[in-house]
Tab-separated table of C-alpha atoms and ligand atoms in Angstrom:
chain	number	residue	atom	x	y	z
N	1	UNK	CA	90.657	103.998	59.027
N	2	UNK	CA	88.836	105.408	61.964
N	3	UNK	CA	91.227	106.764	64.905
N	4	UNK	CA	90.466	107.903	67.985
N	5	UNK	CA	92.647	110.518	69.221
N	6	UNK	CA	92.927	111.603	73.370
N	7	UNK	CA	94.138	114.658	74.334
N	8	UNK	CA	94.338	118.070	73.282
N	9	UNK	CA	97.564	119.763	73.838
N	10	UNK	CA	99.987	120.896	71.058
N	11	UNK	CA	101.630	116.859	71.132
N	12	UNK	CA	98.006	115.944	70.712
N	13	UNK	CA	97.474	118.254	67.652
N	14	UNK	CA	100.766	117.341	66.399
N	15	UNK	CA	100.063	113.425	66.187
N	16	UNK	CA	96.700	114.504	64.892
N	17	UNK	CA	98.524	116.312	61.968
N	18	UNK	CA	100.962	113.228	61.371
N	19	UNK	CA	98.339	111.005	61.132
N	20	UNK	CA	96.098	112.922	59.145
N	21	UNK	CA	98.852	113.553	56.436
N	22	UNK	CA	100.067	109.993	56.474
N	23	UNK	CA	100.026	108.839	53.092
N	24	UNK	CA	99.981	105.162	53.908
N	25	UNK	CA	96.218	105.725	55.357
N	26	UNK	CA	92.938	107.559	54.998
N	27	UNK	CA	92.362	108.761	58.547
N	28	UNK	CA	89.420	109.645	59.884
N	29	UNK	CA	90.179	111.437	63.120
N	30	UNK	CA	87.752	111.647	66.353
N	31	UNK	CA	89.042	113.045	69.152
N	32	UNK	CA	88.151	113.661	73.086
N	33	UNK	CA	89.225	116.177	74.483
N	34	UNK	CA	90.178	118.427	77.239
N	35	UNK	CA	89.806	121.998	75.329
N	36	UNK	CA	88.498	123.245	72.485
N	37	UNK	CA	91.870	122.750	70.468
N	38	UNK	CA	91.212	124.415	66.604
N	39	UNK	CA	93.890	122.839	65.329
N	40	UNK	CA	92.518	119.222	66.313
N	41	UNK	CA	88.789	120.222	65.600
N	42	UNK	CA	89.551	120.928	61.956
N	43	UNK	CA	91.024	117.840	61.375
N	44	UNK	CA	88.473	115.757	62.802
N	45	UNK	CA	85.309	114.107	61.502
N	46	UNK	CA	83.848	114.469	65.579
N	47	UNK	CA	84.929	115.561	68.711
N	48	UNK	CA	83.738	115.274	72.467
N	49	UNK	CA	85.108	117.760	74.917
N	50	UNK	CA	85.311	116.033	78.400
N	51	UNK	CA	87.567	114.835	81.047
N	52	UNK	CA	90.521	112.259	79.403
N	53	UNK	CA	90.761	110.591	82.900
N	54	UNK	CA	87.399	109.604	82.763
N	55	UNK	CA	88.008	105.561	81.109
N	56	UNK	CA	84.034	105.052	81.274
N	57	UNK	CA	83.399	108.436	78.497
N	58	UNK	CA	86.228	107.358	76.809
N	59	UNK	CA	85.662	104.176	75.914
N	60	UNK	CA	82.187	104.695	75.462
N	61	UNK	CA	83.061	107.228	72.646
N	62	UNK	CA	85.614	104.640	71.160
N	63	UNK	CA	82.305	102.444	70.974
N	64	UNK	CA	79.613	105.078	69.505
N	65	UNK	CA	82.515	106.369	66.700
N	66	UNK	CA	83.543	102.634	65.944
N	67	UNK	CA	87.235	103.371	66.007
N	68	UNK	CA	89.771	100.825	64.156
N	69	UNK	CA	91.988	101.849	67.117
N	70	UNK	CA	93.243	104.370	69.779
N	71	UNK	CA	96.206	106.992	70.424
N	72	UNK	CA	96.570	108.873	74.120
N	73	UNK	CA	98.394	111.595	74.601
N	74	UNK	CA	98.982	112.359	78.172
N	75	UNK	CA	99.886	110.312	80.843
N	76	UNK	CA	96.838	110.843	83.280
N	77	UNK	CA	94.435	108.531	80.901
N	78	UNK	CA	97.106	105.936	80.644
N	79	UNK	CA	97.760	106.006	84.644
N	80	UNK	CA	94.042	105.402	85.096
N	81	UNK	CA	93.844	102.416	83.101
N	82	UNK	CA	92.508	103.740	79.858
N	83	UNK	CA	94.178	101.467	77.156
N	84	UNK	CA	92.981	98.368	79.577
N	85	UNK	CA	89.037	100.006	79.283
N	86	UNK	CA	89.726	100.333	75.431
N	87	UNK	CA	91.166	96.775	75.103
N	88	UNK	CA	88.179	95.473	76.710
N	89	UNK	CA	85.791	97.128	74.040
N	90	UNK	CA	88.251	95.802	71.581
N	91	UNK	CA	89.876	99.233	70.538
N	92	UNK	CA	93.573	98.257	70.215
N	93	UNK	CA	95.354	101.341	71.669
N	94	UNK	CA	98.548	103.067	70.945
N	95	UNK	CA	99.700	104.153	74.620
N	96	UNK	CA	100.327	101.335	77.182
N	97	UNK	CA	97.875	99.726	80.003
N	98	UNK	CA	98.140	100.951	83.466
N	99	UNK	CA	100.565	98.374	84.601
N	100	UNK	CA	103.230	98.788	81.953
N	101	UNK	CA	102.089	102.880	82.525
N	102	UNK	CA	103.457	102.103	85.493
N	103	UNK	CA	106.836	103.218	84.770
N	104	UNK	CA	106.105	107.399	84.697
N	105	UNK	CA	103.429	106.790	87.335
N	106	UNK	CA	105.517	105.553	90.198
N	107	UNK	CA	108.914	106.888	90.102
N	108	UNK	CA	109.241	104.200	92.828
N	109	UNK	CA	108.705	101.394	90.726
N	110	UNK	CA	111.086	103.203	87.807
N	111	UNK	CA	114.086	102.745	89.968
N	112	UNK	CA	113.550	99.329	91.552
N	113	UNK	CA	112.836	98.089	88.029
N	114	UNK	CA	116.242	99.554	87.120
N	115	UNK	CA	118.335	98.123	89.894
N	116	UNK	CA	116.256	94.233	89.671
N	117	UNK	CA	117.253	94.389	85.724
N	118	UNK	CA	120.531	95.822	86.253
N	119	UNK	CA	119.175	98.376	83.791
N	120	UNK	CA	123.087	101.255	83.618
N	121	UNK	CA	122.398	104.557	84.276
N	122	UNK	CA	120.752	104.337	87.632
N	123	UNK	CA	121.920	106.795	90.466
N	124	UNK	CA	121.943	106.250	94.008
N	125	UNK	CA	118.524	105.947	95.503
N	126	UNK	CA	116.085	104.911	98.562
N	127	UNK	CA	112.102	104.949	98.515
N	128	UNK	CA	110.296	105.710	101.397
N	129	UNK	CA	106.874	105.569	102.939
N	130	UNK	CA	107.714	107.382	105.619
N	131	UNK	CA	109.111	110.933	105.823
N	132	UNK	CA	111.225	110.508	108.779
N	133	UNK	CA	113.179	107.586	107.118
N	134	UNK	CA	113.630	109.426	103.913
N	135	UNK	CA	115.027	112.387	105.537
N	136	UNK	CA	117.538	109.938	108.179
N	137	UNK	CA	118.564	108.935	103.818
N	138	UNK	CA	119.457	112.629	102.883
N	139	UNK	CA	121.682	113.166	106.168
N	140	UNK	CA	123.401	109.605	105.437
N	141	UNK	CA	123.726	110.522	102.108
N	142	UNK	CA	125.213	114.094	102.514
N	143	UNK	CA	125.347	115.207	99.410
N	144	UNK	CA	122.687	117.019	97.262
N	145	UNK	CA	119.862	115.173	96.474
N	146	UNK	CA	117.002	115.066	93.855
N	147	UNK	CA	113.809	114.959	95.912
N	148	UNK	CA	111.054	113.084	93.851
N	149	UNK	CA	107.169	112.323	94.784
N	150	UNK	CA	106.363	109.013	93.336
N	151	UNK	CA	102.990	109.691	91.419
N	152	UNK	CA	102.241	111.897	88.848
N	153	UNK	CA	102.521	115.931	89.359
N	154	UNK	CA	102.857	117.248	85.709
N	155	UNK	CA	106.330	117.246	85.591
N	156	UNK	CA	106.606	119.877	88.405
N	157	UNK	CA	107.122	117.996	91.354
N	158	UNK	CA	110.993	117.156	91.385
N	159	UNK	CA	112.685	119.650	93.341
N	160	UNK	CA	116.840	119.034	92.940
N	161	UNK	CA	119.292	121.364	96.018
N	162	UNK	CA	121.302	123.677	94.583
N	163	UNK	CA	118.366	124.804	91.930
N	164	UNK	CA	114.526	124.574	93.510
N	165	UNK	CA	116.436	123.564	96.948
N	166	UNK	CA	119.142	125.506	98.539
N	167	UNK	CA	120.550	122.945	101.138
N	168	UNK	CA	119.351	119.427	102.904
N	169	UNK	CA	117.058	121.015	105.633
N	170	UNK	CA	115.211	122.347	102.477
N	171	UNK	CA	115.241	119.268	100.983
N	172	UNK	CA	113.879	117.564	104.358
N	173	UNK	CA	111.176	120.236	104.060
N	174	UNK	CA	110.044	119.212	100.741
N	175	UNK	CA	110.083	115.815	102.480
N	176	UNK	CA	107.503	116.523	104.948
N	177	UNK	CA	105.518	118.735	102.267
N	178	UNK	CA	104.660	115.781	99.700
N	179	UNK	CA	103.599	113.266	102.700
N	180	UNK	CA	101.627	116.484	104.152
N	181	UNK	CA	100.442	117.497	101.128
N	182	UNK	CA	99.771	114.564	99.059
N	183	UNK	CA	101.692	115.903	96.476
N	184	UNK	CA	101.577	113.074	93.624
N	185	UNK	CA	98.598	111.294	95.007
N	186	UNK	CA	101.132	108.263	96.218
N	187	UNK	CA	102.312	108.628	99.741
N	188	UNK	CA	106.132	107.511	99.050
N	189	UNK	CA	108.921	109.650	97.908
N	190	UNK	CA	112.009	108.732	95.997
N	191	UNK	CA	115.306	110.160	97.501
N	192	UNK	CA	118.446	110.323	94.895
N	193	UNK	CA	121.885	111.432	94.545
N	194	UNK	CA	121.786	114.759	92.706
N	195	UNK	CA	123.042	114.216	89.042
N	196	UNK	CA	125.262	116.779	87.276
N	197	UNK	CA	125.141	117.260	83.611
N	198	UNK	CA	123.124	118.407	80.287
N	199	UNK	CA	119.198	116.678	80.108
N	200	UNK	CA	118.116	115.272	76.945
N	201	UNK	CA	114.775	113.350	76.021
N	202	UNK	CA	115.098	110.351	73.834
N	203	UNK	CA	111.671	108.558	72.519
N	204	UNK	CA	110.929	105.150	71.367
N	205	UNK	CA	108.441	103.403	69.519
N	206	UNK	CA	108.032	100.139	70.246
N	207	UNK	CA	105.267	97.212	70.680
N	208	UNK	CA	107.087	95.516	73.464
N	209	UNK	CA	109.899	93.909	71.951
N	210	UNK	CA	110.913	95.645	68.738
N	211	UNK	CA	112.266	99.390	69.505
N	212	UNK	CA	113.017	102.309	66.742
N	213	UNK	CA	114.531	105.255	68.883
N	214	UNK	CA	113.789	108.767	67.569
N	215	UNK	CA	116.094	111.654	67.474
N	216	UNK	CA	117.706	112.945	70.625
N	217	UNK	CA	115.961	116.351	71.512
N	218	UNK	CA	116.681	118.670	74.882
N	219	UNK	CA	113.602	120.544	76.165
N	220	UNK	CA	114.037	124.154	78.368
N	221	UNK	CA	111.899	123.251	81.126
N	222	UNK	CA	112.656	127.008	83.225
N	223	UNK	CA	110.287	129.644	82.551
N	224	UNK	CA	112.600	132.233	81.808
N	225	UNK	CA	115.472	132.982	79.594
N	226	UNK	CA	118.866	132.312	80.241
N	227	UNK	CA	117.336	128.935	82.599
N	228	UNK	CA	115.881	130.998	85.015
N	229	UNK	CA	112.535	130.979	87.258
N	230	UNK	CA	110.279	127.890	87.847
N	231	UNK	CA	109.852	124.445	86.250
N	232	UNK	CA	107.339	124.420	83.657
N	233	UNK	CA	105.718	121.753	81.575
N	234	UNK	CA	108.691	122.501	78.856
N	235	UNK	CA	108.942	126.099	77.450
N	236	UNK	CA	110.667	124.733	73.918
N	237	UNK	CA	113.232	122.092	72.522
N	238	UNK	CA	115.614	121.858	69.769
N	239	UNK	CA	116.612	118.332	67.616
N	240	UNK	CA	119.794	118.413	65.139
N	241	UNK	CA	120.208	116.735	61.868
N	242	UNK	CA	122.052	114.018	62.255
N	243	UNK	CA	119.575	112.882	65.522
N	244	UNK	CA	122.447	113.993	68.029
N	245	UNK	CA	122.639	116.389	70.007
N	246	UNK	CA	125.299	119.088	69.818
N	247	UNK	CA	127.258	117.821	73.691
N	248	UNK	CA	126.453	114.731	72.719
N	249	UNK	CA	128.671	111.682	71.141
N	250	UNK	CA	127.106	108.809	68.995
N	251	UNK	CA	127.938	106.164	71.658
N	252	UNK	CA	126.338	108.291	74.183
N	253	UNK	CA	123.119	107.628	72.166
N	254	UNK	CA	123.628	104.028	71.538
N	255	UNK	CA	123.967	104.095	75.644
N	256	UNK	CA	120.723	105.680	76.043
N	257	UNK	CA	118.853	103.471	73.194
N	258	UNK	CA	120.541	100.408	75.007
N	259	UNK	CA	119.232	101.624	78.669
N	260	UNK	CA	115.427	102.340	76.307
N	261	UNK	CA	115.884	98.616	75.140
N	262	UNK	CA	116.378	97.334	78.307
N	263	UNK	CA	113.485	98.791	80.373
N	264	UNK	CA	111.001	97.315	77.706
N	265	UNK	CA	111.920	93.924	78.251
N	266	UNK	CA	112.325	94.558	82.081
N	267	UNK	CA	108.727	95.880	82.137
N	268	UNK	CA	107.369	93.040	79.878
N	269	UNK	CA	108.891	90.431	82.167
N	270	UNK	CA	107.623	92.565	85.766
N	271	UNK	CA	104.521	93.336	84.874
N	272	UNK	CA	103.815	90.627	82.418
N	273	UNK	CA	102.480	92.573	79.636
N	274	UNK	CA	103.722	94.723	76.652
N	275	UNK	CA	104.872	97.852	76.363
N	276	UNK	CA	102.774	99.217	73.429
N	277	UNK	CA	103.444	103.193	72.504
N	278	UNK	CA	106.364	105.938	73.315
N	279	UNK	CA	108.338	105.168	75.899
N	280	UNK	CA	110.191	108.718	76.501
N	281	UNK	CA	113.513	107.961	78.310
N	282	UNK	CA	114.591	111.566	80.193
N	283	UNK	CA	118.705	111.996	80.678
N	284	UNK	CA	121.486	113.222	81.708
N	285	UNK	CA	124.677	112.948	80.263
N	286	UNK	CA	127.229	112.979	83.169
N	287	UNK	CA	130.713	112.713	83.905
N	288	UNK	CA	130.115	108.817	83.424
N	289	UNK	CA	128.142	108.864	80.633
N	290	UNK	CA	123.879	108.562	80.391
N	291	UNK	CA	122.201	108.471	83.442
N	292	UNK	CA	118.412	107.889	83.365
N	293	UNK	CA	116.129	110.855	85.561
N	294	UNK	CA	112.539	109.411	84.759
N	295	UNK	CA	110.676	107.570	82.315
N	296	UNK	CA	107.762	108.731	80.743
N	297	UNK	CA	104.761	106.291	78.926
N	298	UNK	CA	103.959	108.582	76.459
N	299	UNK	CA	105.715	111.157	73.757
N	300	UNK	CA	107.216	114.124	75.242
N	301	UNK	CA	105.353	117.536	75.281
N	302	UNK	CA	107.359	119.453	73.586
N	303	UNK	CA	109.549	116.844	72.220
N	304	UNK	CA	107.033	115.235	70.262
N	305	UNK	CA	106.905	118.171	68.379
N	306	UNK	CA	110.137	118.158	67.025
N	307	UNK	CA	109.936	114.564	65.658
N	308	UNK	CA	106.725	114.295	63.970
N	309	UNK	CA	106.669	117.114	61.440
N	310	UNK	CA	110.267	115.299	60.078
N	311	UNK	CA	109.002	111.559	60.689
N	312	UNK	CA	108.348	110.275	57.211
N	313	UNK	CA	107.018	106.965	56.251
N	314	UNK	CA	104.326	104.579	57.216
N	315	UNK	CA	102.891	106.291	60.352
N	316	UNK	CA	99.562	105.761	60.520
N	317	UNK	CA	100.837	102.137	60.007
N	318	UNK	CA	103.396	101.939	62.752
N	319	UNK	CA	100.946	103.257	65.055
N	320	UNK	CA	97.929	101.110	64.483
N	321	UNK	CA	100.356	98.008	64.633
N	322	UNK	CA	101.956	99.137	67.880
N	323	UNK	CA	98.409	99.428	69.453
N	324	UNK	CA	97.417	95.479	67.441
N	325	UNK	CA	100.709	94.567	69.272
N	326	UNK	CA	103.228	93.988	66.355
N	327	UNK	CA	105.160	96.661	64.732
N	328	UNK	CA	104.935	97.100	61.547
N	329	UNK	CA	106.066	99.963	58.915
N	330	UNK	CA	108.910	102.321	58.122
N	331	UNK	CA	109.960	105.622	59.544
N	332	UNK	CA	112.506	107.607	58.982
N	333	UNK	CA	113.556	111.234	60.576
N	334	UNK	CA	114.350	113.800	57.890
N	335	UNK	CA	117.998	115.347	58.053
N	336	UNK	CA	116.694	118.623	59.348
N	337	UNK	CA	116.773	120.465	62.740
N	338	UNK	CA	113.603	121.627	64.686
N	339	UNK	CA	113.354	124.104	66.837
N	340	UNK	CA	110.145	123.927	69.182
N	341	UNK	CA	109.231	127.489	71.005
N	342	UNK	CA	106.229	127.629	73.119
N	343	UNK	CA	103.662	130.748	73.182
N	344	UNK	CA	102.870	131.062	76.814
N	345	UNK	CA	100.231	133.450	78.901
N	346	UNK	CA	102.351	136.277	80.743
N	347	UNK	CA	101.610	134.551	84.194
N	348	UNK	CA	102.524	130.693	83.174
N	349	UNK	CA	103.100	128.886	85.089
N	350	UNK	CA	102.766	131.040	88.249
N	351	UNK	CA	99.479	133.077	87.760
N	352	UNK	CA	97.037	132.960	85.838
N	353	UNK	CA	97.650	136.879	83.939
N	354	UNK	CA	97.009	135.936	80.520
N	355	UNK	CA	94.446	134.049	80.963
N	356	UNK	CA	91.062	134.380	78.726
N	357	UNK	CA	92.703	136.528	76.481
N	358	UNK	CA	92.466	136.130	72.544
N	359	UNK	CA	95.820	135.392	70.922
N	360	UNK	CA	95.819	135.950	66.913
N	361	UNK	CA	97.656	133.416	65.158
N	362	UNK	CA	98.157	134.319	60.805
N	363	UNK	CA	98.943	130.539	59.961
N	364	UNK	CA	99.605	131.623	56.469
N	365	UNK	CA	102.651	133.839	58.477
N	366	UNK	CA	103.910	131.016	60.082
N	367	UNK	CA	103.887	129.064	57.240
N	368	UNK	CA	105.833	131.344	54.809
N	369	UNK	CA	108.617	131.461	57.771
N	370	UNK	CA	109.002	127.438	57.205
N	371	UNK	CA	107.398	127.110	60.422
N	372	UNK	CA	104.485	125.173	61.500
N	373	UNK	CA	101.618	126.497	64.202
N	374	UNK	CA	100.681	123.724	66.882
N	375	UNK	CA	97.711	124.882	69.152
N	376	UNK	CA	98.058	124.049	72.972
N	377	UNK	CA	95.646	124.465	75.797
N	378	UNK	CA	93.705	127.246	74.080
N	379	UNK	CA	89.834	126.931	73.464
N	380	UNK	CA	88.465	127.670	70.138
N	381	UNK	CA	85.223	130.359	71.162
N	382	UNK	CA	81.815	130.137	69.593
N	383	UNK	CA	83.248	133.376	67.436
N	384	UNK	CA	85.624	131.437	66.038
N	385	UNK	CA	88.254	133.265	68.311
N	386	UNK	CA	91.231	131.590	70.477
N	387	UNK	CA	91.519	132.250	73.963
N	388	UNK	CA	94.177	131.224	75.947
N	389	UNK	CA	93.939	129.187	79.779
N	390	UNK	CA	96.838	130.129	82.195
N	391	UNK	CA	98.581	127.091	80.298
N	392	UNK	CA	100.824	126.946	77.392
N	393	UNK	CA	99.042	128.314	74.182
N	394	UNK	CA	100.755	127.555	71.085
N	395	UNK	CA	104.209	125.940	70.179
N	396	UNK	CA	105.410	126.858	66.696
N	397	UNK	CA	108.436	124.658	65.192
N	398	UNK	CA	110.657	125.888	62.876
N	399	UNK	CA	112.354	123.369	60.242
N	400	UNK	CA	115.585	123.793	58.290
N	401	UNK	CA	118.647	122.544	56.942
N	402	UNK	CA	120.902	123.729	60.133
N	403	UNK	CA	119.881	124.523	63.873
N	404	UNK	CA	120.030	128.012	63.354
N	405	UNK	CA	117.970	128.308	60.242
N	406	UNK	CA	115.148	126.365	61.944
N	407	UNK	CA	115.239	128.406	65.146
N	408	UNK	CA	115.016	131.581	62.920
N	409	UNK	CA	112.170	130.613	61.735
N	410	UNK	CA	110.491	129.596	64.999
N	411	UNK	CA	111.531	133.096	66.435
N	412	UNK	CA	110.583	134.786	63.069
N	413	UNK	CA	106.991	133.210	62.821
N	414	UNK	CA	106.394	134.167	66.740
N	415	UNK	CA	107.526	137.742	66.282
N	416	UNK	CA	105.499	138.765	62.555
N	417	UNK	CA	102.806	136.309	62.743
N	418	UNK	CA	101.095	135.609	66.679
N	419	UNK	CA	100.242	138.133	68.536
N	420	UNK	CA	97.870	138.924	72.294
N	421	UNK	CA	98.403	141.535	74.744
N	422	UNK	CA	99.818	139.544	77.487
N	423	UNK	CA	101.759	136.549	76.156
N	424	UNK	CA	105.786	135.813	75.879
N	425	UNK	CA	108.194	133.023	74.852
N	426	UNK	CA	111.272	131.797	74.992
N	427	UNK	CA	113.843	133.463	72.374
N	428	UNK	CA	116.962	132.068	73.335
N	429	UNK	CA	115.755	128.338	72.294
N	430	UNK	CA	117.819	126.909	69.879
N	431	UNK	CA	120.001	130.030	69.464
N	432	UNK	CA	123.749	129.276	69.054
N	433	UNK	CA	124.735	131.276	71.706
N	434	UNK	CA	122.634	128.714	74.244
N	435	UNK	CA	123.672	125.616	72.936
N	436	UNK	CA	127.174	126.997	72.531
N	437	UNK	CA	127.057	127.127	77.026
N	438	UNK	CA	125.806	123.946	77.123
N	439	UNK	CA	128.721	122.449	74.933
N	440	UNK	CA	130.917	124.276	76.994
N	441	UNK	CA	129.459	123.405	79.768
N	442	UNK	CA	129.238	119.340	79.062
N	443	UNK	CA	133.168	119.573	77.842
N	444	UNK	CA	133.864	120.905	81.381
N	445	UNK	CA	132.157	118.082	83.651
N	446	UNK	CA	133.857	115.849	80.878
N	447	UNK	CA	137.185	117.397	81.683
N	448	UNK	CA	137.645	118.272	77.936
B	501	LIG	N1	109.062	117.537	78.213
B	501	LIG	C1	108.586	117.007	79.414
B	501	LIG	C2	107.580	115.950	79.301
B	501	LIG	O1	107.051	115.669	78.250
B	501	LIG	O2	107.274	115.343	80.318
């Protein structure tokens, strides 16, 4: 079966290695890309390096490689309509069409689907077109807000008081900055109550009706150890064996699955068409329980790394019948916990030190430590070396039986097996002394 795989980032590479070591199918992998990504070049038959946004040189690749069907990656293809270009050369796609899309591309429409739906887990909100009204909102509200653009800004934009924002005025600032600045290429801005509690990701397959939920996994989106320093794309993640998370209850899961199930039939009766991919549901778990902080139309970057390498089953299946539009095939998530630690250039995601330099990775290294390499935003050179951009580099995932076996071997593979002048990660990911706060933390706002 001939796939056509967009996007080159370490989720990319990872679906790229899922599918090609299904053993329902015989892939054959093409792939367009944004960088020269080694891990996805060895696995594929062809490759294109180009822009993903660009629907025309997308689908005319589909077209010239005669692909069965289509997965996407990132969310910029999807917002500009590329699974409706693909449908239209009759390439069923596994990632949804711009108007179902629409859920991670306007944060606006997120929430008003949630309150028309009575979808739970919906904070306080108001959407505005025009900064003056949004900031009157903030001084009604009086309280400390989460101050969201409405379009797309890599996951950066959201700026919450008390941790990007130190008070209201700073939040009316941040106002005036995305109308001023265009920030998210929409000019509206979503006001909400602030939310207090532990973030977790939870992903879904689904073809517009039918939904399997994945285990629950929580990213580190700071830069720094300890949660400290800027908002980055995700720095690493951690899932559990039993598909929980550690602060985390079984009916708070059932909650969030329910709140999942909900939003795809909300979005197949707004927008009139299916839902057909991962819909990524992002959380908190508050004081009253799951409370939803974005949507996302596509698997989560880290997080997708943490369920492929255990998903076993029919996968090239269940994808290629998402994207026909009927779900077929098993999966099930292996009883193991991941931990998912990002190699990043010294700079990320402030400067750009780091960037251009080679970073060595011994695969074989990795490998021994029960740990498996996923390349990032990294360019394979004509010498066969890999140099890094001033983006995230590599993520290497550790498996075992217990969280603290698997984030040994993340940290283990990182420290005796990649190595480059100017790069860092992450080492308190996973650790027990981390998650150990954040139980602590979630049994205090529970009054435990
Ligand atoms: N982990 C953040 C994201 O995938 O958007």
């Amino acid at each position: 079966m001939k796939v056509l795989l967009v996007g080159s980032g370490a989720r990319e590479h990872a679906i790229a290695e899922a599918l090609c070591g299904a053993p329902d199918e015989d892939v054959q992998l093409y792939a367009f890309m944004g960088n020269r990504n080694p891990g996805i070049i060895r696995l594929a038959e062809d490759y294109i390096v180009g822009n993903p946004t660009d629907v025309e040189a997308v689908a005319r690749a589909a077209a010239d490689w005669n692909v069965d069907f289509a997965v996407v990656g990132p969310e910029d293809p999807l917002a500009e309509g590329v699974a409706d270009r693909l449908e239209e050369e009759g390439v069923p796609t596994f990632g949804p069409k711009r108007g179902p899309a629409r859920i991670e591309w306007d944060k606006g429409f997120a929430r008003e689907l949630m309150e028309k739906y009575d979808i739970p887990g919906c904070p306080e909100f108001g959407i505005f077109e025009d900064p003056d009204e949004a900031c009157d909102f903030i001084d009604e509200l009086g309280k400390p807000v989460a101050v969201k653009p409405a379009g797309l800004t890599g996951g950066k934009g959201v700026k919450v008081v008390g941790d990007q924002l130190k008070n209201l005025d700073e939040a009316k600032e941040y106002v005036r900055e995305i109308f001023e600045e265009d920030i998210g290429g929409i000019p509206k801005v979503i006001i909400e109550e602030k939310c207090v509690g532990e973030e977790y990701t939870i992903q879904a397959y689904t073809d517009g009706e039918k939904v399997i939920p994945t285990p629950a996994v929580q990213d580190h989106p700071h830069a720094y150890e300890g949660d400290k320093g800027p908002i980055t794309g995700g720095m690493g993640s951690y899932s559990c064996p039993d598909g929980l998370l550690p602060f985390m209850t079984k009916e708070d899961y059932e909650r969030s699955v329910e709140i999942l199930e909900r939003a795809v039939e909300a979005i197949k009766e707004e927008t009139g068409e299916p839902y057909r991919g991962v819909l990524y549901g992002q959380f908190m778990l508050t004081s009253e329980g799951p409370v939803v902080i974005e949507f996302n139309c596509r698997y989560g970057d880290p997080e997708a790394m943490n369920i492929l390498p255990i998903a076993e089953g029919d996968i090239v299946t269940l994808h290629a019948s998402i994207a026909e539009g009927s779900m077929e095939g098993e999966v099930e998530f292996l009883e193991k916990a991941t931990v998912c630690k990002y190699v990043v250039p010294e700079g990320y995601p402030e400067s750009s030190e780091g960037e251009g330099d080679v970073i060595e990775v011994d695969e074989e290294c990795i490998h021994r430590y029960d740990a498996i390499p996923y390349y990032a935003s990294v360019n394979l050179d004509e010498d066969g070396k890999i140099r890094m951009t001033s983006s995230r580099a590599l993520a290497i995932v550790g498996i075992g039986d217990e969280l603290e076996r698997a984030e040994e071997a993340a940290e283990s593979a990182i420290r005796e097996c990649v190595s480059g002048e100017r790069i860092r990660h992450r080492s308190d990911i996973g650790r027990r002394e981390t998650v150990e706060k954040r139980v602590r933390r979630m049994e205090r706002i529970r009054g435990e």
